[in-house]
XYZ file of C-alpha atoms in Angstrom:
603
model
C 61.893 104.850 -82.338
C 61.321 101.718 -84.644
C 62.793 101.743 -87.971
C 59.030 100.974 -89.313
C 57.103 104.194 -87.703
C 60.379 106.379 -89.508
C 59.459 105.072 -92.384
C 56.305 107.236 -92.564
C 57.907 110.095 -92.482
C 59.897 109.725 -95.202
C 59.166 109.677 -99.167
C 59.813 106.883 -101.180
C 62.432 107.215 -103.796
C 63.012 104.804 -106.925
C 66.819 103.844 -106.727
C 69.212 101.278 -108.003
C 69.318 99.409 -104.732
C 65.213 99.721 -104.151
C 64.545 97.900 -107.558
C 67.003 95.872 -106.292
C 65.756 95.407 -103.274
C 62.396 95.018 -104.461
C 62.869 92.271 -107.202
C 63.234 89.882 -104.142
C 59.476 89.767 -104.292
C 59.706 87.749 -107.577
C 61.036 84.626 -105.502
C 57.374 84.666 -104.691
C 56.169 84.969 -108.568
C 58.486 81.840 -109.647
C 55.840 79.257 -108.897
C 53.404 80.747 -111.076
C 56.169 81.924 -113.604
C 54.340 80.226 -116.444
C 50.974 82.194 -115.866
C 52.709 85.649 -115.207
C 54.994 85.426 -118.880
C 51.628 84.044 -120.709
C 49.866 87.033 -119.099
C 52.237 89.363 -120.192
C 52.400 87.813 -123.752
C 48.764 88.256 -123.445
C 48.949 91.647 -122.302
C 51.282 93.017 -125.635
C 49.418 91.053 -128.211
C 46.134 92.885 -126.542
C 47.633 96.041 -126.363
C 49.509 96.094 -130.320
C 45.940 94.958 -131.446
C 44.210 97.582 -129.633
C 46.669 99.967 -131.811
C 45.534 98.194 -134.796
C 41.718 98.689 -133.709
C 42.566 102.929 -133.623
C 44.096 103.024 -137.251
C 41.277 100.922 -138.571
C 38.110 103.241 -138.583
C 40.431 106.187 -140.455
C 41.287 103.675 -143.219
C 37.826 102.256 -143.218
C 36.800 106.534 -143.823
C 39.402 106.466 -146.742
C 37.702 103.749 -148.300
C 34.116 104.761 -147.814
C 34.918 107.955 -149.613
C 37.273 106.587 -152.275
C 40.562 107.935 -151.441
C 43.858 106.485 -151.038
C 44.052 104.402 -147.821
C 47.525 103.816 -145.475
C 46.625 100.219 -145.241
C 46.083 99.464 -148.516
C 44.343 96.531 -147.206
C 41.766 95.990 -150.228
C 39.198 95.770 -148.081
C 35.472 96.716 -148.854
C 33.441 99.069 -145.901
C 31.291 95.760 -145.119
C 34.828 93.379 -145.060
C 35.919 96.132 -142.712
C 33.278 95.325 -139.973
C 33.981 91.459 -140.194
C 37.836 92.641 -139.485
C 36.800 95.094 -136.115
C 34.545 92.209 -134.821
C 37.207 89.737 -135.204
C 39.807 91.485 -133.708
C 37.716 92.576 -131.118
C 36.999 88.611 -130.578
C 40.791 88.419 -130.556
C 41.334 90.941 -128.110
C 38.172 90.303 -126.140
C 39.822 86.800 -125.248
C 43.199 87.466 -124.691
C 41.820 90.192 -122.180
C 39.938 87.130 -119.939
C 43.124 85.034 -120.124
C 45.508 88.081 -118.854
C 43.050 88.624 -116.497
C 42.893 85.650 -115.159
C 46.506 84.950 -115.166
C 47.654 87.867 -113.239
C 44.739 87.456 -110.741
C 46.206 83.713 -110.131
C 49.907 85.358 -109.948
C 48.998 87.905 -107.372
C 46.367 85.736 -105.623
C 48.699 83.169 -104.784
C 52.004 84.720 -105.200
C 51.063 87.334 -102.698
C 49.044 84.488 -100.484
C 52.551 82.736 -99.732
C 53.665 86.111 -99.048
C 51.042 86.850 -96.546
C 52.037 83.550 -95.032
C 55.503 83.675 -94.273
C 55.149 87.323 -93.308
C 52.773 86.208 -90.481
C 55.152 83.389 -89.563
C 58.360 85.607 -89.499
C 55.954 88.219 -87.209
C 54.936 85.092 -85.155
C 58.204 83.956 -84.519
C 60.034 87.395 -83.224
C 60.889 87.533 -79.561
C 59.075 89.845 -77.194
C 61.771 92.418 -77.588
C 60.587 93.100 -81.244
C 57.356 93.697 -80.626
C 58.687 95.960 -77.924
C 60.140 97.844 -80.100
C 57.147 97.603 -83.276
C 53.859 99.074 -82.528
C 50.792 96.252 -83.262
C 49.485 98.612 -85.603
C 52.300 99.306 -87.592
C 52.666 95.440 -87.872
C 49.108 94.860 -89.011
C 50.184 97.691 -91.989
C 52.839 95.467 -93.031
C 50.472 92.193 -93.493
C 47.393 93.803 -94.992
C 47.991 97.385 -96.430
C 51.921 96.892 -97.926
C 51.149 93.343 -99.049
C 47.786 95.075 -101.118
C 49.955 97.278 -103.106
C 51.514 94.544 -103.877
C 48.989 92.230 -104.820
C 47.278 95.696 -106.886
C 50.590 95.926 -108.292
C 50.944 92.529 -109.987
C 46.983 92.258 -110.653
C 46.657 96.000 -112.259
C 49.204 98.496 -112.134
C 51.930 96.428 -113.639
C 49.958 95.284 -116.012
C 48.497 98.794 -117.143
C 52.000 100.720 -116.460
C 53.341 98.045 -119.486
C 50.451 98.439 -121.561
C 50.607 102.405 -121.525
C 54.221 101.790 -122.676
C 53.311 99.641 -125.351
C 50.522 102.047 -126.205
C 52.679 104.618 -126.342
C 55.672 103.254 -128.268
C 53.203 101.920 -130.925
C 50.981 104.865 -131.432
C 54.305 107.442 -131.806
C 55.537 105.345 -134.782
C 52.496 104.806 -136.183
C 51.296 108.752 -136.092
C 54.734 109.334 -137.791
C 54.500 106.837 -140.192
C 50.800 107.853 -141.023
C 50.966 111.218 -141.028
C 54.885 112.704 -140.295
C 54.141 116.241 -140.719
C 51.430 116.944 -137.828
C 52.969 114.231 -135.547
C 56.198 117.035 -135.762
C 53.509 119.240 -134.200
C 52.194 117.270 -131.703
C 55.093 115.802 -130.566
C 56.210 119.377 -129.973
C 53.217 120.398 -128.052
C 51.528 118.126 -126.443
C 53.195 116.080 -124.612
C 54.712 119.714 -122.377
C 50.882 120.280 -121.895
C 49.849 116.757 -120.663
C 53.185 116.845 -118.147
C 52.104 120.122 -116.844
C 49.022 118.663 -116.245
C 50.129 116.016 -114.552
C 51.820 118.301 -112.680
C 48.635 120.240 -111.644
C 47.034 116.334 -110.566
C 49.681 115.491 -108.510
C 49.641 118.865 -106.591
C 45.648 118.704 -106.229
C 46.297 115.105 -104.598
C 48.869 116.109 -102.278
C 46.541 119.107 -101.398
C 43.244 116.501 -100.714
C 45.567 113.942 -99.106
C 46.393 116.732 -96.542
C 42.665 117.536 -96.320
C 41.827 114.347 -95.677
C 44.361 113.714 -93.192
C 43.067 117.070 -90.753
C 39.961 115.803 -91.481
C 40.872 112.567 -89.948
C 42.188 114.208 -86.718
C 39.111 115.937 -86.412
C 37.241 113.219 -86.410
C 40.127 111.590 -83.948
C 39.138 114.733 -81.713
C 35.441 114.232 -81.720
C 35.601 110.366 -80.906
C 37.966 110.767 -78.088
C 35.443 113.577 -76.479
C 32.959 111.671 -76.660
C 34.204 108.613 -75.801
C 35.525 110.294 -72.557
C 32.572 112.575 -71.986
C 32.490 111.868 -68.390
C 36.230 112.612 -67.735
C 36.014 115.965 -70.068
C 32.873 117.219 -67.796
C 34.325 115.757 -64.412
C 37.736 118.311 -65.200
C 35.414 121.268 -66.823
C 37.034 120.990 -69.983
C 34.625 121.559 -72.368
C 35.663 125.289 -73.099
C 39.423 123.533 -74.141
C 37.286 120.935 -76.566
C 36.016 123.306 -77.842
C 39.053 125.415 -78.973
C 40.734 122.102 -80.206
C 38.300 121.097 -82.266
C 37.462 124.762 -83.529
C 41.325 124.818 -84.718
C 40.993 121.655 -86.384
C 38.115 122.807 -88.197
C 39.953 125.797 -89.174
C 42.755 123.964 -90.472
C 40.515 121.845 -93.025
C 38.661 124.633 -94.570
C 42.221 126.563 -94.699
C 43.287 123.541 -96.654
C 39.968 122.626 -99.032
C 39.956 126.483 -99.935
C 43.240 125.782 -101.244
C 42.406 122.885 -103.232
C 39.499 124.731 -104.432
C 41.770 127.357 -105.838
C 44.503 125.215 -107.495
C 41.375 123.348 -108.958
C 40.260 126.573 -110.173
C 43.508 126.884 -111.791
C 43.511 123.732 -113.008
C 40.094 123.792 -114.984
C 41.370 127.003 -116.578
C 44.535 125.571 -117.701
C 42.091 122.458 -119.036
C 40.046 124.725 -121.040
C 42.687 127.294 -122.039
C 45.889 125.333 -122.562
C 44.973 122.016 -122.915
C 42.050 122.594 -124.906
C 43.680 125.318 -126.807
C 46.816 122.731 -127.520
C 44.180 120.003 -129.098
C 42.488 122.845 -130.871
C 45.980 123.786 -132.529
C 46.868 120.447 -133.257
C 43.620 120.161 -135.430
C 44.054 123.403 -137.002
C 46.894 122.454 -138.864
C 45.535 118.925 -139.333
C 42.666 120.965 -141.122
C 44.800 123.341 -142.809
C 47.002 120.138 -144.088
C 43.646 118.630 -145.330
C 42.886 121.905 -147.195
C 46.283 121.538 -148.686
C 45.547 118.548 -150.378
C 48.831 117.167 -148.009
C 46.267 114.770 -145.520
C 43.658 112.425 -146.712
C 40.307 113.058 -144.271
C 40.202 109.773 -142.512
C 44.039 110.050 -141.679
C 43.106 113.034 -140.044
C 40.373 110.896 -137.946
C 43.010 108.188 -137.140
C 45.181 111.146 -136.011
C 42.817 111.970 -133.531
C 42.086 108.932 -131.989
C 45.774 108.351 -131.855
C 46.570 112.104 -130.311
C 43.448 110.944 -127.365
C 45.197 107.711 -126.687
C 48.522 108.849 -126.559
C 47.368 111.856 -124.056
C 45.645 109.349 -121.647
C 48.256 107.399 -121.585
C 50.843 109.975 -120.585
C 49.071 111.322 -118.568
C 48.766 107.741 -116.389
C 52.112 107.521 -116.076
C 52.458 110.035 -113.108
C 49.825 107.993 -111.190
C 51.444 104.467 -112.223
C 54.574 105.559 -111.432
C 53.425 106.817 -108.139
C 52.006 103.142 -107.205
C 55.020 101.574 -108.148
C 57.473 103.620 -106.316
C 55.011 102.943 -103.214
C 54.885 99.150 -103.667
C 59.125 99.528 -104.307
C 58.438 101.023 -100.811
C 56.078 98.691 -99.265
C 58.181 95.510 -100.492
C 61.594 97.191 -98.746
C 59.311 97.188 -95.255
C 58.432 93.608 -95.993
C 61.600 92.068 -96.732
C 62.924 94.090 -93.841
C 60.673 92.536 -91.213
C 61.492 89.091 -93.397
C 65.711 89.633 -93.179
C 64.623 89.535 -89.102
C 66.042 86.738 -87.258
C 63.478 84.478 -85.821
C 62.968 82.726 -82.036
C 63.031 79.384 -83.984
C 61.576 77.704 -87.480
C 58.183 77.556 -87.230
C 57.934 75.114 -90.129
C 60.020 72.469 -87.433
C 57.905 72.891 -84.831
C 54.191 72.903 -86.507
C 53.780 69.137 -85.333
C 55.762 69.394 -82.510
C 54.672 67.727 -79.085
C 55.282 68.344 -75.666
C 55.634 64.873 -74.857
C 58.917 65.197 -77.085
C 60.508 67.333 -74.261
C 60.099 64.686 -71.337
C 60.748 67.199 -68.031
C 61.183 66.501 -64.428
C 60.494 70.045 -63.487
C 64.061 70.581 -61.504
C 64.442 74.369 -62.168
C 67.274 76.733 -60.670
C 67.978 80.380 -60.955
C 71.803 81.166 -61.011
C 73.408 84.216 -60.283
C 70.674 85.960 -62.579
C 71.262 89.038 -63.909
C 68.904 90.966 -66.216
C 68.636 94.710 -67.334
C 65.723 94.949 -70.320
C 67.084 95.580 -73.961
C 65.293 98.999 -74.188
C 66.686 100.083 -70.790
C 70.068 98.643 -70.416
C 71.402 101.505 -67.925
C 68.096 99.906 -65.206
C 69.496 96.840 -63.528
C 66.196 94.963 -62.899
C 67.252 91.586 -61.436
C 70.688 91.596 -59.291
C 72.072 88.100 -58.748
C 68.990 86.332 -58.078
C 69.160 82.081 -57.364
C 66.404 79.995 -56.717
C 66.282 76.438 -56.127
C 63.205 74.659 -57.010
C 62.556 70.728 -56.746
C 59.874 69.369 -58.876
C 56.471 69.418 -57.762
C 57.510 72.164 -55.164
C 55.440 75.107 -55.182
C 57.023 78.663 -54.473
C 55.732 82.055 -54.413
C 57.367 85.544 -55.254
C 56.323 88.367 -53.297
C 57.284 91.917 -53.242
C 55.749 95.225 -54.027
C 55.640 96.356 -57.944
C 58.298 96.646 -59.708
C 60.633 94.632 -57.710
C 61.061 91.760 -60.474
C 58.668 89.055 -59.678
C 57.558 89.379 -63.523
C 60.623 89.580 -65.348
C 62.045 86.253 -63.153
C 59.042 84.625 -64.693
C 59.658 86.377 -68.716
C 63.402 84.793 -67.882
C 61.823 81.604 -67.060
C 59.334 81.336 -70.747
C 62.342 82.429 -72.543
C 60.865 86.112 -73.165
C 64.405 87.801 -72.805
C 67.910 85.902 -72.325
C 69.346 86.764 -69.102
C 72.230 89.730 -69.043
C 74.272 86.880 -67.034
C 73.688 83.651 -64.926
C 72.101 80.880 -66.370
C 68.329 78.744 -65.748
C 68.710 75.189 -65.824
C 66.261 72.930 -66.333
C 66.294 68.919 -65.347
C 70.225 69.727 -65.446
C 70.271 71.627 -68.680
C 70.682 75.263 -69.447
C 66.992 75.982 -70.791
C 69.042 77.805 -73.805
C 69.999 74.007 -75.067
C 66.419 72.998 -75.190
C 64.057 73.193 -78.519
C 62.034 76.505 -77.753
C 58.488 75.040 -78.793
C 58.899 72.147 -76.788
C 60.124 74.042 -73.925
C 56.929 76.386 -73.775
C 54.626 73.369 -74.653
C 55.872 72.083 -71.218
C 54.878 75.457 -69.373
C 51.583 76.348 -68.585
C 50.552 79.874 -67.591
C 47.255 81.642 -65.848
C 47.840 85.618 -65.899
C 46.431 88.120 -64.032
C 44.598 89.845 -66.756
C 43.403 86.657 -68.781
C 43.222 87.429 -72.346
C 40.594 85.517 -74.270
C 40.303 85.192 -78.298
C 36.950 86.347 -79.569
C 35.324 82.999 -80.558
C 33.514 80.157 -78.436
C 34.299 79.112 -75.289
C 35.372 75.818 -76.769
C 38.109 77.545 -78.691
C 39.618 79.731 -76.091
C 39.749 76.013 -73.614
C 41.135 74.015 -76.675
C 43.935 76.731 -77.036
C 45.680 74.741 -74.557
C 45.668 71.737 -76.368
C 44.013 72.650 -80.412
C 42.944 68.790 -80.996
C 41.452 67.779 -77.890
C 38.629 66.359 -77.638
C 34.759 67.064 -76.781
C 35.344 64.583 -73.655
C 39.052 66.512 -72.574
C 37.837 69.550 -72.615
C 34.383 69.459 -70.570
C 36.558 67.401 -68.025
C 39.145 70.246 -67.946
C 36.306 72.843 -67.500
C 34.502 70.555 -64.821
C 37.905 70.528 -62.866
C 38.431 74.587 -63.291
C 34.829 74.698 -61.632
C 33.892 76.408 -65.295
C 31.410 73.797 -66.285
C 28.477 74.739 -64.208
C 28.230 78.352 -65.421
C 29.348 77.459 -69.046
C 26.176 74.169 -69.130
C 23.591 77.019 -68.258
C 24.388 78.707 -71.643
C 22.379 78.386 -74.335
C 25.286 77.789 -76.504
C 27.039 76.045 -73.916
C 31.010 75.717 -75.002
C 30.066 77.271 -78.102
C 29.091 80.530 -76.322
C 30.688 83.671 -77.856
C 33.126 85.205 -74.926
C 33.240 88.405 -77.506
C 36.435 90.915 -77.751
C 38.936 90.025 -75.038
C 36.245 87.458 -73.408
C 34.296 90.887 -72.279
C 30.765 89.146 -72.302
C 32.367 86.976 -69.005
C 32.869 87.658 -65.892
C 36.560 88.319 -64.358
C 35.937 84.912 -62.317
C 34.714 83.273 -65.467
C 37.356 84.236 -67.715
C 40.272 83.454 -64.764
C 37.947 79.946 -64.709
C 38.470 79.871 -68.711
C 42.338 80.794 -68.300
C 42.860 77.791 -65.667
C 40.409 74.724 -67.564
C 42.964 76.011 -70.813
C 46.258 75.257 -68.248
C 44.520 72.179 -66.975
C 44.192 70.716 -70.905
C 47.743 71.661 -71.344
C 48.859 69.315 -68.766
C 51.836 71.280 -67.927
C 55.067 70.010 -65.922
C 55.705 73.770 -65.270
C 52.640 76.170 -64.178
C 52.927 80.035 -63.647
C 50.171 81.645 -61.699
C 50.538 85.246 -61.958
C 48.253 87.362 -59.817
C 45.718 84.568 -60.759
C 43.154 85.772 -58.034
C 43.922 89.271 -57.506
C 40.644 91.112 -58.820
C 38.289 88.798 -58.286
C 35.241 89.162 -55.495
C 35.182 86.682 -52.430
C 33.163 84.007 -54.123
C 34.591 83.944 -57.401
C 37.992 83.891 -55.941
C 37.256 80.382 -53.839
C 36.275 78.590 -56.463
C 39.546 80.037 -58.802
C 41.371 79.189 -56.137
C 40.008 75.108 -55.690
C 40.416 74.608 -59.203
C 44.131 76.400 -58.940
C 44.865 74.105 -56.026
C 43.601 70.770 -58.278
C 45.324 72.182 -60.920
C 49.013 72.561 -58.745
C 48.582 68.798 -58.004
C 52.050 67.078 -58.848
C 53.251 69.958 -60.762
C 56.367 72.524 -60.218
C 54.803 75.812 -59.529
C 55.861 79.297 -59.667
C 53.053 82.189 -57.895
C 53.442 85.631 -57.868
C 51.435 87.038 -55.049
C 50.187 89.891 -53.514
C 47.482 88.427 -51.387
C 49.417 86.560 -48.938
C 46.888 84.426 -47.573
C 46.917 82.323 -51.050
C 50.669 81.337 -50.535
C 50.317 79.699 -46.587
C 51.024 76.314 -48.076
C 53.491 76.688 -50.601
C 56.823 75.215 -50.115
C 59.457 78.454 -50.165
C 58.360 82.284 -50.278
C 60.922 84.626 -51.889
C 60.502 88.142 -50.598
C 62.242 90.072 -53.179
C 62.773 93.483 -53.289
C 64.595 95.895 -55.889
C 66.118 93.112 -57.422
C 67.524 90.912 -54.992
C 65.932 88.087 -52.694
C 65.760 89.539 -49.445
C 63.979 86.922 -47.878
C 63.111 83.180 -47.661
C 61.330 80.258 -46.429
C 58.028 78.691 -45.357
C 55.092 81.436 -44.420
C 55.248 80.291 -40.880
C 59.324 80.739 -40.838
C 58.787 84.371 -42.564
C 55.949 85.601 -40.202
C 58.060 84.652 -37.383
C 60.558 87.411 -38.144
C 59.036 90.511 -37.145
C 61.464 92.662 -38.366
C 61.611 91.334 -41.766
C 59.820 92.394 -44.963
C 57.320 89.872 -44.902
C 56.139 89.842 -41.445
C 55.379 93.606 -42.130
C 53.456 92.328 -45.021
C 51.514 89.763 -43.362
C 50.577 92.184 -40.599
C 49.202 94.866 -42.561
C 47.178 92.469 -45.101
C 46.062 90.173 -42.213
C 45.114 93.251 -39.765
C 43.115 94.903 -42.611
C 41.309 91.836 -43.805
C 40.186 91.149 -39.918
């Protein structure tokens, strides 16, 4: 199991080494080092005058009713308002410009980020994504690099300000009045943890709602989505008690919620309420005394509300940085990974850097796959091919045909033996320019969403208008692609599904054909496709294998009559070789068997 799917199971903990970790993100910060310290200036100078902005109105009620005032600023009531609008103007501004400069810091900072992210995931070998679900992936590049953008745009930013906030308004309460901050200090902060405390539970509690809820919407989708197969196996009485359960499960959990929120507002109104209540008592009884002056009193309680709310942010600040500590371990994880090759050395790369022959030989190949070491899957396989030979692999499923070709593009490194190429072990050879030189038409063709134009141009990304309706004239694609409207700026839609299989194996081969590969890999290029569809796939493969060194893994055996050397392989190891006409005349063999029983049933 990948390290990134355990990670989901486990809570993230603040540590030495995960602020550690974690402060690797700044090398991401530096460039915009300037904005994020001016920003943070910003941010104290906003948040000491904010301070200032709570202690004026009590000293402004001191003054109105002619008693001593803490300021002793010598201000009139009407000089007072010209001081709260200028500060305000003050604060007001520096508020845009901290804005602003954290948005550019985490904007861009983050932007890079994104970037080399999707390189470092671009650049892994096939094994990784083996071993990496997609989806977990896709996590990593949009919802871990969020926190951290949030984190640098808002949470930071507020998670220093409370802090400032804080520090500032506990001196000033106990320089202003030092016998009722004694009391607060003693009480309320206890009541604002434990309700923190109550929060945090509640959220768990919804976050576990939430998440049954999700699975009972997972159950509903997948029912319906699969009515036919639920009614086909008389299953609907099993639906029914899975989704019942599910059901269950969520009201088990909401009428929990309900009752720790019932708690909850009690322990608002009681405790909380009762602790603010208190507090005032004794600033009333203090006033009676003679001991407070009325507007310090005021100040006290704006002071007492802004030191609560901040407090009580803390436990959901902290919470969002602990979790962007987390997400930036997962990213710097998948950025530690060792990559195929640099992608920033091979962005301009062309194929016509790598001049090939197309000389390729197999030796003494052996392979086992990285997940399942213990499963020899290729067993001392050579092959000799000249260039501009064409050969074809045959055998049933699972015999190797595949893998020999993943060997070939580089997918996997072999376990031992070595592939050499024009004379050189394809291990020597730049990897970009090696692939450039390869051109492949799979089975299953997998289109990109856009136009037609872009999924042809993927072969070659700056061709132009003229290369690519000559590609798709020579794949036979042009006739059905002119009667669009759109005509090569058709949408194919998700996975090309708004084509047919014949037009999107058409698609797959005018893509090879702009490539202009020395090397071309047919893979099970006609096997799904109706009679008609499959002779003209199969004219435009046979253009296409013009003067090129060609590699076809087949099942239909009439497709591979003309090819230069079959290799029957089987479990592994080549059983058999040669022309079709030297193959078919062994009857004993592998392939004659083959031939007969495809060529019987077909007549």
């Amino acid at each position: 199991m990948s390290e990134l799917k355990e990670e989901k199971n486990t809570k993230p903990k603040l540590s030495k080494q995960s602020i550690k970790n974690s402060l690797q993100i700044f090398r991401y910060i530096k460039p915009y080092m300037g904005y994020f310290v001016a920003a943070m200036v910003f941010l104290v100078l906003g948040s000491l005058i904010f301070m200032g902005l709570m202690g004026l109105p009590g000293d402004m009620a001191n003054q109105a009713i002619g008693e001593k005032t803490k300021l002793n600023l010598g201000l009139s009531v009407r000089e007072y308002g010209w001081v709260f609008l200028g500060l305000l103007v003050v604060q007001g501004t520096l508020s845009y410009f901290r804005t602003v400069f954290f948005a550019i810091v985490s904007e861009k900072g983050m932007a890079d980020l994104k970037k080399d992210l999707y390189d470092k995931i671009l650049t892994q070998p096939v094994t990784f994504f083996e071993e990496h679900r997609v989806g977990e992936l896709t996590s990593r590049i949009t919802s871990d690099v969020e926190q951290l953008q949030s984190l640098f745009s808002i949470t930071l930013a507020e998670f220093i300000r409370q802090i400032v906030i804080m520090i500032t308004g506990i001196v000033l309460i106990i320089y202003w009045m030092p016998d009722l901050s004694l009391i607060m200090l003693m009480t309320f902060p206890p009541i604002v943890l434990l309700a923190m405390f109550f929060g945090k539970y509640i959220r768990r509690l919804a976050k576990d709602r939430q998440t049954e809820l999700g699975k009972t919407n997972t159950i509903v989708e997948e029912t319906f989505q699969s009515f036919t197969i639920v009614k086909s196996f008389a299953n609907e009485w099993f639906e029914s008690i899975r989704y019942r359960k599910s059901v269950d499960t969520v009201v088990k959990i909401s009428l929990s919620s309900a009752k720790m929120k019932g708690l909850f507002f009690t322990f608002i109104i009681t405790i909380l309420f009762g602790g603010i209540f208190y507090i005032l008592w004794q600033g009333a009884l203090l006033l009676e005394e003679n001991k407070m002056e009325a507007g310090d009193l005021f100040t006290f309680i704006l002071f007492t509300g802004v030191l609560g709310g901040a407090i009580a942010s803390f436990g959901t600040l902290y919470t969002q940085v602990i979790s962007a500590v987390a997400a930036t371990e997962r990213i710097f994880e998948i950025l530690a990974t060792p990559s195929e090759f640099d992608i920033s050395k091979s962005k301009n790369n062309e194929a016509s850097q790598l001049k090939i022959v197309g000389d390729i030989s197999f030796q003494n190949i052996e392979f086992a796959y990285p997940t399942r070491k213990d499963m020899q899957v290729l067993k001392g396989i050579n092959i000799d091919i000249k260039a501009g030979q064409k050969i074809a692999l045959v055998g049933q499923s699972g015999s190797g045909k595949s893998t020999i070709v993943q060997l070939l593009l580089k997918f996997y490194n072999p376990s031992s033996g070595q592939i050499i190429l024009d004379n050189k072990n394809i291990n020597e050879l730049d990897l970009t320019n090696f692939r450039q030189n390869i051109g492949i038409v799979p089975q299953e063709v997998i289109l990109f969403g856009g136009t037609i134009r872009e999924n042809i141009s993927y072969g070659k990304p700056l061709a132009t208008e003229e290369e690519i309706i000559m590609a798709a004239t020579q794949s036979n694609s042009w006739e059905f692609i002119d009667s669009f409207p759109d005509g090569l700026d058709t949408i194919v839609g998700e996975r090309g599904i708004k084509l047919s299989g014949g037009q999107r194996q058409r698609i797959a081969i005018a893509r090879a054909i702009l490539k202009d590969p020395k090397i071309l890999i047919l893979d099970e290029a006609t096997s799904s496709l109706d009679a008609e569809s499959e002779k003209l796939v199969q004219d435009a493969l046979d253009l296409l294998m013009e003067n090129r060194t060609s590699i076809i893994i087949a099942h239909r055996l009439a497709t591979i009559r003309e090819v230069d050397c079959i290799y029957v392989i089987d479990k592994g190891k080549i059983i058999e070789k040669g022309t079709h006409s030297e193959l078919i005349e062994n009857e004993s063999g592998t392939y004659s068997a083959l031939a007969r029983l495809q060529f019987e049933f077909n007549t």
